[in-house]
Short mmCIF file of C-alpha atoms in Angstrom, two decimals:
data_model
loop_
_atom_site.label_atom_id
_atom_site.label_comp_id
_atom_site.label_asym_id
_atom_site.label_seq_id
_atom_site.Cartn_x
_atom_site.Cartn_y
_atom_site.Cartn_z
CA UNK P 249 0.00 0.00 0.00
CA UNK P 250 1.41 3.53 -1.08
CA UNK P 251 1.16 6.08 1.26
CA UNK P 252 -0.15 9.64 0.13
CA UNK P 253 1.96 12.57 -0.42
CA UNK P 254 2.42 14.87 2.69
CA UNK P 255 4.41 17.97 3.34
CA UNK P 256 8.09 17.83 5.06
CA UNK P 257 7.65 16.68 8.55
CA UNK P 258 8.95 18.77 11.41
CA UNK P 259 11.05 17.41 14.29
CA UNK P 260 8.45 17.65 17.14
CA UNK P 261 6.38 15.73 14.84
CA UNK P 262 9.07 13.01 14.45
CA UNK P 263 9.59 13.20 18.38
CA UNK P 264 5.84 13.00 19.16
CA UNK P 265 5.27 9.61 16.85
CA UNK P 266 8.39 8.24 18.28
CA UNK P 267 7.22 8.83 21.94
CA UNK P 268 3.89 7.35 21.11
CA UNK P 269 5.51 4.07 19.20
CA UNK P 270 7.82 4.33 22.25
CA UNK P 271 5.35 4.10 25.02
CA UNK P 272 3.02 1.63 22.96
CA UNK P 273 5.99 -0.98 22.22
CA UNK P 274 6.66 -0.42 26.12
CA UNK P 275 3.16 -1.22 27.44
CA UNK P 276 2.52 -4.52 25.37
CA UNK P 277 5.18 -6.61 22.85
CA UNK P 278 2.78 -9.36 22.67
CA UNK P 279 4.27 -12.40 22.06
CA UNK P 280 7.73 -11.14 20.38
CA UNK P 281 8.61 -10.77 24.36
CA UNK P 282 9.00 -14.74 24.71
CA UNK P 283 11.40 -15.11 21.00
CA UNK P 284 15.41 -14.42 21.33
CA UNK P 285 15.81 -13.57 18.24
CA UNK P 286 16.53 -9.86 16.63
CA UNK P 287 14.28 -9.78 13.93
CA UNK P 288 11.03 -9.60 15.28
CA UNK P 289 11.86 -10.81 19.12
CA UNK P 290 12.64 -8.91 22.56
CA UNK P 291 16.35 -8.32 21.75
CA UNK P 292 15.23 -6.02 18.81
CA UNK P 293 12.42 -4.65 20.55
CA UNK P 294 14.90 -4.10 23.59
CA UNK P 295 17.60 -2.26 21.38
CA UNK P 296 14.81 0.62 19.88
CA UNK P 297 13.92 1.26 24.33
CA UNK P 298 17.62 1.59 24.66
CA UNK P 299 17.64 4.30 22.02
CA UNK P 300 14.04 5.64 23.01
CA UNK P 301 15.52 5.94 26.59
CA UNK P 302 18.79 8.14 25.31
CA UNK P 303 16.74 10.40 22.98
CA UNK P 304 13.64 10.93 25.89
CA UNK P 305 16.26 10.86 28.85
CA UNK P 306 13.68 8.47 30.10
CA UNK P 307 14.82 5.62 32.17
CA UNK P 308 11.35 4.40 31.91
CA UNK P 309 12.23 2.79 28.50
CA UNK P 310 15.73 1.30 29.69
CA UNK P 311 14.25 -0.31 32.21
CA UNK P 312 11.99 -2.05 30.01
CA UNK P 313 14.32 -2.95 27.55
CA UNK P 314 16.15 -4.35 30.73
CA UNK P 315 13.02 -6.90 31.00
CA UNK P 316 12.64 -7.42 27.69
CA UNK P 317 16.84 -8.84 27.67
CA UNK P 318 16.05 -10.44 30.71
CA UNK P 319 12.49 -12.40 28.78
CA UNK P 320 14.97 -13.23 26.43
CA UNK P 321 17.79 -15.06 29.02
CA UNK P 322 14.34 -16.67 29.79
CA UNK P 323 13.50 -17.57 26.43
CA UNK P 324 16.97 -18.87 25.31
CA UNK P 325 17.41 -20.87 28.35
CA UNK P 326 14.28 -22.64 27.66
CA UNK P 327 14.97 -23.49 23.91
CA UNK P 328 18.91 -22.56 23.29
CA UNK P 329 19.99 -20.88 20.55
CA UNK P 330 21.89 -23.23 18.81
CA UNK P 331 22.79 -21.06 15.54
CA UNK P 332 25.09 -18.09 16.04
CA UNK P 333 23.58 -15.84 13.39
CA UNK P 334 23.21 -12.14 13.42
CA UNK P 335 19.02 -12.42 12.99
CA UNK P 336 18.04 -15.57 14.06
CA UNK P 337 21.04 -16.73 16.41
CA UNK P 338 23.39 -15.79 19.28
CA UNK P 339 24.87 -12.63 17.88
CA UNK P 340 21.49 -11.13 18.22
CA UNK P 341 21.51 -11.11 21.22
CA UNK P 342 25.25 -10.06 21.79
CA UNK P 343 24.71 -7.21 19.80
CA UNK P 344 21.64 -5.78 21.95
CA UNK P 345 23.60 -6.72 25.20
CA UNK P 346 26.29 -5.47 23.57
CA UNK P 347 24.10 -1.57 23.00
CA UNK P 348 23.40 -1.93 26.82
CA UNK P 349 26.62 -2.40 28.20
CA UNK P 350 27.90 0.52 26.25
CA UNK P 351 25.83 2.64 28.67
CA UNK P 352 25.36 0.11 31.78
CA UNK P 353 28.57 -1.48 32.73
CA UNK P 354 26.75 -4.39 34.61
CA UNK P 355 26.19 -5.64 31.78
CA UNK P 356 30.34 -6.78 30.80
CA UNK P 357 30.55 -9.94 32.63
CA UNK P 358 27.48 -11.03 30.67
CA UNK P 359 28.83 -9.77 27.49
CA UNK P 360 32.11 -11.34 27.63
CA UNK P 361 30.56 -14.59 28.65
CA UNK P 362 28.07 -14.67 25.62
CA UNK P 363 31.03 -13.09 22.89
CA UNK P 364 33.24 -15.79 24.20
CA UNK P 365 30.17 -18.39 23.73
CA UNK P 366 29.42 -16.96 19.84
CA UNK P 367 33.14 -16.72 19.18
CA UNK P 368 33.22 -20.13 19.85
CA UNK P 369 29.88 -21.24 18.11
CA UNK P 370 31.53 -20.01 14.98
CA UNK P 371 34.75 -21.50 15.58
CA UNK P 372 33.04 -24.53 15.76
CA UNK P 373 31.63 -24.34 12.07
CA UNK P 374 33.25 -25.51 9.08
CA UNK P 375 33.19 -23.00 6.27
CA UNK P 376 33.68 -24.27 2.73
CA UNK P 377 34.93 -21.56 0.05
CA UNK P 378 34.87 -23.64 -2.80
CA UNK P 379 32.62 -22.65 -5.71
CA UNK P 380 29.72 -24.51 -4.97
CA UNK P 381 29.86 -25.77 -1.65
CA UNK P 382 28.65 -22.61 0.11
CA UNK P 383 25.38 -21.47 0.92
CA UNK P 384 24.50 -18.36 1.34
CA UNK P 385 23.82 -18.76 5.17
CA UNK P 386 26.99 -19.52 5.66
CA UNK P 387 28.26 -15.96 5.10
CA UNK P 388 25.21 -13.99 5.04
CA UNK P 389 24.11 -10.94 7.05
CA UNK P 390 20.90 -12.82 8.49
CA UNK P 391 22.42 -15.98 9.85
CA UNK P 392 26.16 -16.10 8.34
CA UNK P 393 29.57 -15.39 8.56
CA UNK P 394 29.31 -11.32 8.29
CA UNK P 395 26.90 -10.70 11.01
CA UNK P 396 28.99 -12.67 13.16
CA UNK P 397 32.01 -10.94 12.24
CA UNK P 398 30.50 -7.72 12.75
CA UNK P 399 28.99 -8.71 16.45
CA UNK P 400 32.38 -9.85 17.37
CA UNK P 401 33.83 -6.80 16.33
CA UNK P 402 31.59 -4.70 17.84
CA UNK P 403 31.06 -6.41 21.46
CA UNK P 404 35.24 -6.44 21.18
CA UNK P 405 35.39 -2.37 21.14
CA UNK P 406 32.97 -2.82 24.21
CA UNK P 407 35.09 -5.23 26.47
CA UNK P 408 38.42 -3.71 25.69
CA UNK P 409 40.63 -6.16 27.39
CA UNK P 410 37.57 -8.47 28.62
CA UNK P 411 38.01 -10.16 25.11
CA UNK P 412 38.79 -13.66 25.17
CA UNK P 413 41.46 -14.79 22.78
CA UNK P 414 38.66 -17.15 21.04
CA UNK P 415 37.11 -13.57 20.39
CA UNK P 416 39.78 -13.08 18.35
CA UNK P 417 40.82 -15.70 17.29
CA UNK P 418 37.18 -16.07 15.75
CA UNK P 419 37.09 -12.87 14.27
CA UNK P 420 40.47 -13.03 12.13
CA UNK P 421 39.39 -16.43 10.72
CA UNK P 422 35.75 -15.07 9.65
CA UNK P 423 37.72 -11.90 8.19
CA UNK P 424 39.75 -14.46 5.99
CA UNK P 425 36.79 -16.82 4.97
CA UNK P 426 34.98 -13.51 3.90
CA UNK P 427 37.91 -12.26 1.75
CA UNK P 428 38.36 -15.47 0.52
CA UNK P 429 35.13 -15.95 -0.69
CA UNK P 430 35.25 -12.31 -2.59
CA UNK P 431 38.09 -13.89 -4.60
CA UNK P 432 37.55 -14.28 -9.15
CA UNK P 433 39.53 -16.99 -10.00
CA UNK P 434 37.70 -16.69 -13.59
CA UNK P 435 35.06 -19.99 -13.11
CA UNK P 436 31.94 -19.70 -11.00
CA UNK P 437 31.69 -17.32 -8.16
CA UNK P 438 32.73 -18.79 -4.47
CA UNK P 439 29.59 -17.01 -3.47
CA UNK P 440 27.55 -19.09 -6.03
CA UNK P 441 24.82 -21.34 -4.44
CA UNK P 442 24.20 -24.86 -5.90
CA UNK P 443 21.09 -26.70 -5.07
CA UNK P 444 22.38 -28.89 -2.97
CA UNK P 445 22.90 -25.91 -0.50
CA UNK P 446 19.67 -24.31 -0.70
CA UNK P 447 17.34 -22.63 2.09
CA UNK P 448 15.73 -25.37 3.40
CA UNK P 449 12.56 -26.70 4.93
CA UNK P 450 11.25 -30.45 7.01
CA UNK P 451 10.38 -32.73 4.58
CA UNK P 452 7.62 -35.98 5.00
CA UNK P 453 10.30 -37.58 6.58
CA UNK P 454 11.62 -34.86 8.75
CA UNK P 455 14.61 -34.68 7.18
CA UNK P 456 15.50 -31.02 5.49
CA UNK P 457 14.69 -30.23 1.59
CA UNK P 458 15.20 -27.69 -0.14
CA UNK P 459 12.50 -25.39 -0.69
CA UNK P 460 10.22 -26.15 -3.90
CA UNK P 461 10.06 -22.67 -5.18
CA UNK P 462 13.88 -22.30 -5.47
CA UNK P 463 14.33 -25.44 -7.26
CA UNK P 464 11.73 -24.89 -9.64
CA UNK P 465 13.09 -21.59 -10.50
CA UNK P 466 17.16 -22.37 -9.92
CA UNK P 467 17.23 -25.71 -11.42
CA UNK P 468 21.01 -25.23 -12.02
CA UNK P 469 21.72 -23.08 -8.72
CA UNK P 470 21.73 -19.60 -7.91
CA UNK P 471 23.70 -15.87 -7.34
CA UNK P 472 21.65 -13.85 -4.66
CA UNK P 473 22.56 -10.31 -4.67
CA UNK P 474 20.42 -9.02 -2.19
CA UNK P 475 22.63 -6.64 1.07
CA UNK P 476 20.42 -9.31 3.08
CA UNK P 477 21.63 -12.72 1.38
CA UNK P 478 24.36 -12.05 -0.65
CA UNK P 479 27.62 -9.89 -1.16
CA UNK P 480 26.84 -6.92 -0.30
CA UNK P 481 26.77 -7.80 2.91
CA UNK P 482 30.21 -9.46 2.41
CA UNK P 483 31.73 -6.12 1.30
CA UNK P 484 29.70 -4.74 4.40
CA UNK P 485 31.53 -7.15 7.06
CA UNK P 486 35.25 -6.75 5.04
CA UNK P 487 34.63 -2.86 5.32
CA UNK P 488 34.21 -2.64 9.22
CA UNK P 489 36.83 0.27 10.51
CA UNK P 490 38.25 -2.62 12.92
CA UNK P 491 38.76 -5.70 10.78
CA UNK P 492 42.33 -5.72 9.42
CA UNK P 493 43.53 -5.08 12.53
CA UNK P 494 41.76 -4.49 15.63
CA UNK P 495 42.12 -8.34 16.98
CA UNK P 496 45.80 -8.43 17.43
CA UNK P 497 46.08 -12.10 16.72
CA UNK P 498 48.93 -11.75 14.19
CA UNK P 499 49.19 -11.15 10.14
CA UNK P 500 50.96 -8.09 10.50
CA UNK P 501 50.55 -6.27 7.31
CA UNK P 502 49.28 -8.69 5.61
CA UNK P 503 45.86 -9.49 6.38
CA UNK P 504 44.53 -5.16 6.30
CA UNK P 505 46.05 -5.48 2.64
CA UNK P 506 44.34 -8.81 1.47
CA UNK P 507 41.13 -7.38 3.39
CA UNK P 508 41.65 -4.07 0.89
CA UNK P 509 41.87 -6.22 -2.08
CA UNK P 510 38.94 -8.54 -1.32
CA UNK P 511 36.70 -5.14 -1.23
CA UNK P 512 37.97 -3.61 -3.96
CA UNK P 513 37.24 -7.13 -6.26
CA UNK P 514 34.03 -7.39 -4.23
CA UNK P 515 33.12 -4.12 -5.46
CA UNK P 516 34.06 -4.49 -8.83
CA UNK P 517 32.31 -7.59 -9.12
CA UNK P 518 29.04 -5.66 -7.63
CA UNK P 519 29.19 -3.12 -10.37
CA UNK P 520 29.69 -5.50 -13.22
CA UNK P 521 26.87 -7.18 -12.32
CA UNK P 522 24.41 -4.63 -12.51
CA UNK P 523 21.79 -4.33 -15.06
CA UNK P 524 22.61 -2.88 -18.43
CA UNK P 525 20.29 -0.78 -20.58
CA UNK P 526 18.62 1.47 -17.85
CA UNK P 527 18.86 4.94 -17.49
CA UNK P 528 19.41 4.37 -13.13
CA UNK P 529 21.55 1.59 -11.94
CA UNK P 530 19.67 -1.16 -10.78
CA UNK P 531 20.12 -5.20 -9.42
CA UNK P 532 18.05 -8.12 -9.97
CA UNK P 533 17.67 -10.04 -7.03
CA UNK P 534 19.08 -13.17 -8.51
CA UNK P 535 21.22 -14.42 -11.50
CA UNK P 536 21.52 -17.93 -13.49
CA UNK P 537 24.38 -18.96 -13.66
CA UNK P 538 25.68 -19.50 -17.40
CA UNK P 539 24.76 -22.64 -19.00
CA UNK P 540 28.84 -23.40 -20.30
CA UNK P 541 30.72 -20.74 -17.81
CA UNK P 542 28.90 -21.30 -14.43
CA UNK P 543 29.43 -17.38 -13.83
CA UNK P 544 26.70 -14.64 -13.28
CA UNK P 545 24.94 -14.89 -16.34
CA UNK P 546 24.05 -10.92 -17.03
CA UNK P 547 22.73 -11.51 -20.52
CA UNK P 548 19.64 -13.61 -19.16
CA UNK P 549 16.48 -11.39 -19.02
CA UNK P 550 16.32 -9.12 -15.14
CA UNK P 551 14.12 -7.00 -13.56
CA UNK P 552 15.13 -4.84 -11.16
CA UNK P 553 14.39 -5.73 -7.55
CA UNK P 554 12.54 -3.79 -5.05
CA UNK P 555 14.02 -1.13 -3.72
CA UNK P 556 14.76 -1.73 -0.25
CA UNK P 557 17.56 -2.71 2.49
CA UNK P 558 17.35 -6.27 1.80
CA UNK P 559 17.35 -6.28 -1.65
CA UNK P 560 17.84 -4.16 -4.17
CA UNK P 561 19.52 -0.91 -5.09
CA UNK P 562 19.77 1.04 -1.92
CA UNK P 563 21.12 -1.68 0.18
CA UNK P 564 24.37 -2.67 -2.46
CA UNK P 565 24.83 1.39 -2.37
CA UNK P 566 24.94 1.04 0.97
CA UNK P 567 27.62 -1.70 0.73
CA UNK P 568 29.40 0.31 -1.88
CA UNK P 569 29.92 3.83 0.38
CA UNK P 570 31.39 1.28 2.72
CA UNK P 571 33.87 -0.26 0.64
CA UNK P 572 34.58 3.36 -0.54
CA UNK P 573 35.70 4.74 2.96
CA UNK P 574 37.27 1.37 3.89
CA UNK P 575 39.57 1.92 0.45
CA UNK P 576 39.77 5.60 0.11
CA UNK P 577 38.51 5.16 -3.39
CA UNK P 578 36.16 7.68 -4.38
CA UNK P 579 34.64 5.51 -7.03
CA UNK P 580 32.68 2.73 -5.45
CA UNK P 581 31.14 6.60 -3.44
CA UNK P 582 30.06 7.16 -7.30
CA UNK P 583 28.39 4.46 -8.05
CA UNK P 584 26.43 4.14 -4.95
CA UNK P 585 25.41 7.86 -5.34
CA UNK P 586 24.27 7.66 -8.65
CA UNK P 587 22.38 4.65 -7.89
CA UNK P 588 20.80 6.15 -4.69
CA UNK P 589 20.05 9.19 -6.64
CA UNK P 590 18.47 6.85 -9.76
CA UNK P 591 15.65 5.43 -7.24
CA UNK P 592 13.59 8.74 -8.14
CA UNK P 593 13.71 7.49 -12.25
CA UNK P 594 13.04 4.13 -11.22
CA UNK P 595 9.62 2.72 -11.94
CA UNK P 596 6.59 2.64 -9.23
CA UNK P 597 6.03 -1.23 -10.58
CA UNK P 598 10.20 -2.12 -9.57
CA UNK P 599 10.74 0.42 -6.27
CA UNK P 600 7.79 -1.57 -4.91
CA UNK P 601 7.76 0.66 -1.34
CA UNK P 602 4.78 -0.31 0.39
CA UNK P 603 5.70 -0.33 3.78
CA UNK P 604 6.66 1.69 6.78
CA UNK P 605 8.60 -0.71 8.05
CA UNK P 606 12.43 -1.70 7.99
CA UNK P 607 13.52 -4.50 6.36
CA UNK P 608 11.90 -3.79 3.09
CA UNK P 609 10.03 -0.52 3.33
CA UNK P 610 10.65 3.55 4.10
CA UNK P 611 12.50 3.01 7.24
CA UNK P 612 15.11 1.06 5.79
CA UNK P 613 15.30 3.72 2.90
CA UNK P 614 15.34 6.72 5.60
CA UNK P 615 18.14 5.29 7.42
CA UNK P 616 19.99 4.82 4.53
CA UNK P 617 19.84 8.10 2.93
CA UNK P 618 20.20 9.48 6.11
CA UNK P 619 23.77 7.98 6.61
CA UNK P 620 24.84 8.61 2.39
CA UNK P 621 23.28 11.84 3.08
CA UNK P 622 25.58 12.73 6.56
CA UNK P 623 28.75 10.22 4.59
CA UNK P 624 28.78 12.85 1.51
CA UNK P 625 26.31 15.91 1.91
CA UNK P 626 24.95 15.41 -1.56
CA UNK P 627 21.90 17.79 -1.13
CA UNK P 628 19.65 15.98 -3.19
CA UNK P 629 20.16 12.65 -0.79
CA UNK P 630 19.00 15.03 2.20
CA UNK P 631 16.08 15.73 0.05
CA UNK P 632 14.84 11.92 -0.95
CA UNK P 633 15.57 11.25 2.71
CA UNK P 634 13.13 13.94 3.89
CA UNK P 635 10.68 12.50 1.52
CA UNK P 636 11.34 9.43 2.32
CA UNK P 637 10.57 10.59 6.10
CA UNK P 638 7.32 11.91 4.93
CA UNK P 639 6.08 9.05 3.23
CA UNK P 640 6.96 6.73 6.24
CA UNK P 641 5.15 8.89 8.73
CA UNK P 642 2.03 9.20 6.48
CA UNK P 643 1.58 5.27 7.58
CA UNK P 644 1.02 5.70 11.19
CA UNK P 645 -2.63 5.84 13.04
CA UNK P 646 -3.43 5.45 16.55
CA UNK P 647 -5.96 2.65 15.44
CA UNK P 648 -3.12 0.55 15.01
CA UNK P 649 -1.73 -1.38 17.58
CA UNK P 650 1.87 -0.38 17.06
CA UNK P 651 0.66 3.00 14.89
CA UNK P 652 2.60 1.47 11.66
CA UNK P 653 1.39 -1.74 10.29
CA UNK P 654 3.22 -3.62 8.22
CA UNK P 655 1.56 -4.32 4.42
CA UNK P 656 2.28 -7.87 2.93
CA UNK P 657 2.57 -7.88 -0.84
CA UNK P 658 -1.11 -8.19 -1.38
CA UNK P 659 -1.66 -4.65 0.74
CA UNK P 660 -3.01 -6.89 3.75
CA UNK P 661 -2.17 -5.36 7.22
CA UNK P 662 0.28 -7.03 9.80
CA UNK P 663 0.76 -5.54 12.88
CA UNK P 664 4.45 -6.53 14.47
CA UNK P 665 6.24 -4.53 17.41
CA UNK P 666 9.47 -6.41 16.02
CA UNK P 667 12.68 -4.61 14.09
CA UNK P 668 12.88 -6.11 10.73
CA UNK P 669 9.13 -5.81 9.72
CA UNK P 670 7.79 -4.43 13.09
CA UNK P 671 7.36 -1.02 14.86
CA UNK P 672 10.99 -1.43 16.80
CA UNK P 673 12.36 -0.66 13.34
CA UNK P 674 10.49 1.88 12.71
CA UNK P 675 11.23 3.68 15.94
CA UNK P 676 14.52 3.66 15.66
CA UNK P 677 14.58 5.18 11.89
CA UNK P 678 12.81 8.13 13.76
CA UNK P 679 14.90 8.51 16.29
CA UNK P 680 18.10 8.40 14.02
CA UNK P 681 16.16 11.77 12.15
CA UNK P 682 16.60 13.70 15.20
CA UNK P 683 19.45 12.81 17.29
CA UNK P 684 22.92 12.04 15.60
CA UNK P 685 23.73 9.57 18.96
CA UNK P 686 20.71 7.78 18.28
CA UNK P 687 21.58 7.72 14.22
CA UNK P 688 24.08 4.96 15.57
CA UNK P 689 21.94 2.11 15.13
CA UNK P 690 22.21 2.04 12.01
CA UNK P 691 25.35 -0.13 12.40
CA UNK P 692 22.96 -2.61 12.84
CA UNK P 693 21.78 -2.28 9.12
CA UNK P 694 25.14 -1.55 7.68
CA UNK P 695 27.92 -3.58 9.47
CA UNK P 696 29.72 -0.19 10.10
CA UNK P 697 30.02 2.09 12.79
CA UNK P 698 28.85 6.01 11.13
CA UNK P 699 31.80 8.61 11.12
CA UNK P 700 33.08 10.15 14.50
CA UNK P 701 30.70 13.08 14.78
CA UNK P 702 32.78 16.00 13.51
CA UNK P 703 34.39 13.91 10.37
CA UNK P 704 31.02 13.98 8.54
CA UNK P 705 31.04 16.79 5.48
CA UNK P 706 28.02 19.71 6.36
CA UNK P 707 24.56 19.17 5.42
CA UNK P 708 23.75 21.09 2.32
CA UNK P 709 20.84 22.56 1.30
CA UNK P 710 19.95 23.12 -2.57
CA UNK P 711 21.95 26.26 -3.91
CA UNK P 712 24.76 25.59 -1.83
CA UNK P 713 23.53 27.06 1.66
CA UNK P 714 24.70 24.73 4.63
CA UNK P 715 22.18 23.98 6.85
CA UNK P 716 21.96 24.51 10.41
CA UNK P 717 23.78 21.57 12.25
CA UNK P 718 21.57 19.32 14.43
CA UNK P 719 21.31 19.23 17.87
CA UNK P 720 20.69 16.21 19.91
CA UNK P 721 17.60 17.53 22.70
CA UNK P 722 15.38 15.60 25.01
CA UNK P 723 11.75 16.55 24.69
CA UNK P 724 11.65 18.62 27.27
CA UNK P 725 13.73 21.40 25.79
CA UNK P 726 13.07 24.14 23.35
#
């Protein structure tokens, strides 16, 4: 469902949706309180009070999110989180204890403990890099390799010395699989999916199959290309601040320069597989592999793919003006602006924006032209993000139980209070619009930690003006 076109929104109309969403996610989560994981469980939920509570100066909302981490110790106790992923796993959950500790330092013994306990999940894992024999779980943002890399890294900054050496350890070997697998040796891809490892689901006899719909369509195996499932979300991980060399577990000068070369082929690679014969650079969500050379097959017929976080234009920008800071190569910057900037030309029928929400709707578009925006004050990226603010605001009602609904692709109404497709997402793409501390979360999205405030180029306006800097305030004040 498209929402209707509304005039720029105003701060204290950000702040007073965000307080509402705020004290309505927590008064009642429903049953996301009793799931562990990030995407639409308590840890997610818990991480958008954490913010609310910074941007309000409200302990009211910290101490919920407190409960809400504590429902999940509950939950995970009862039915253990076995996987280590980013989404669906352990790291989840390290990354919102993770947010907490950074303000509540009660919370380091429990953070080292769990780090040491995903650093050692993944340790545990065999991870294949030959053509064919990965999945894309195994290095994916949701569940794979990248998310963990990026929890590890980021609960390491936290603990400082409380890192355990299989912290580290862990980290330096997921850096290397990643680069690894963002090697060309000229055949298939290493990121290529055969059907032997796709997403599966029980079968009659219990036993896992892969799902119908991707065999029917991939006979011969799959590229996925979506930030979510494929490599953007590799060059995401490589392109983390810390991941050359912040472990200290050896490689000297080695490993930072194999970790520059894997994102500059990664990103290469990204922009030669784009689709040709548009006037606005655009992805297709998938590509056959060719019938005699097993590599992306870019001739075959494409669409574009929504335009969205997940998948989709926006989200390999995203990747892209990571690579480009984690290289110092402006051009990576210019292809991810021109393609952020060629969402306006792209067609109603192939942007596809029909929800509020995160994952795949106007939040996850505001909080990524907020950060290109901040990353290279291109004035016309301020201006799509304000609209894209708009838009996303024009959603909410108080007859909904979490004032933005979620809209599956039929325009049917879901009403979550969890991050990826819930109202937690949504409240913390508002709060990022008003306070640059809060804008942090987006690491979440990203894999990278924003720019020290201060190293960020001005916000300009159209006609070269610079805009008045923003100011982090509590409601309370003027």
């Amino acid at each position: 469902m498209e929402s209707r076109s509304v005039g720029k929104v105003t701060d204290d109309e950000v702040l007073r949706l965000a307080r509402e969403l705020a004290d309505r996610l927590a008064e009642s989560v429903g049953d996301a309180a009793a799931k562990a994981d990030l995407a639409d469980g308590a840890p997610g939920i818990a991480l958008a009070l954490r913010y609310a509570a910074e941007v309000f100066d409200d302990d009211r909302y910290f101490k919920e999110g407190r409960i809400l981490l504590r429902r999940t110790a509950e939950a995970s106790a009862a039915a253990p989180l076995l996987a280590p992923g980013l989404y669906l796993g352990t790291a989840g959950v390290v990354w919102a204890v993770t947010e907490y500790a950074r303000l509540e330092p009660r919370y380091l013994p429990t953070l080292a403990t769990m780090t040491d306990r995903l650093a050692r999940q993944t340790l545990a894992i065999t991870l294949h890099t030959a053509a064919g024999s990965v999945a894309s779980h195994d290095y994916d943002v949701m569940g794979g390799a990248a998310g963990w890399l990026a929890t590890l890294l980021k609960a390491a900054d936290v603990l400082g010395g409380r890192a355990t050496d299989a912290t580290r350890e862990a980290a330096d070997r997921l850096a290397d699989y990643l680069v690894e697998l963002a090697q060309d040796d000229g055949g298939r891809l290493r990121w290529f999916c055969a059907p032997s490892h796709f997403p599966s689901i029980p079968g009659p006899d219990g036993q896992p199959t892969p799902l119908p719909g991707y065999v029917t369509r991939f006979p011969d195996g799959v590229y996925n290309l979506g930030f979510a499932h494929g490599p953007p979300g590799i060059l995401a991980a490589l392109s983390h601040p810390d991941t050359g060399h912040a472990t200290g577990t050896g490689g000297g000068d080695a490993r930072p320069h194999r970790i520059r070369q894997g994102i500059r082929a990664l990103s290469g690679t990204l922009g030669a597989l784009r689709i040709d014969g548009l006037d606005y650079p655009a992805w297709p969500n998938f590509l056959l592999p060719h019938p005699d050379s097993g590599r992306p097959d870019t001739d075959s017929p494409q669409v574009p793919a929504r335009s969205a976080w997940c998948y989709g234009a926006p989200g390999v920008a995203a990747s892209l003006l990571s690579a480009s800071a984690a290289c110092e190569d402006p051009e990576p910057a210019d292809l991810a602006i021109a393609t952020l900037l060629g969402v306006e030309r792209t067609p109603a029928e192939y942007q596809r924006i029909n929800s509020p929400t995160l994952c795949h709707g106007l939040a996850g578009l505001l909080t990524i032209y907020g950060r290109a925006a901040a990353q290279t004050g291109v004035p016309d990226l301020w201006r799509m993000h304000d609209d894209f603010l708009s838009r996303m605001c024009s959603h909410a009602h108080p007859d909904h139980p979490y004032l933005f609904p979620d809209y599956d692709p039929w325009g049917g109404q879901e009403h979550r209070p969890g991050l990826l497709t819930g109202a937690a997402g949504v409240l913390l793409a508002l709060l990022g619009t008003v306070s640059d501390a809060a804008a942090e979360w987006d690491e979440l999205l990203f894999l990278t930690p924003r720019p020290p405030r201060g190293d960020e180029p001005a916000r300009t306006e159209p006609g070269g003006t610079e805009a008045a800097p923003r100011v982090d305030r509590g409601v309370g004040e003027p």
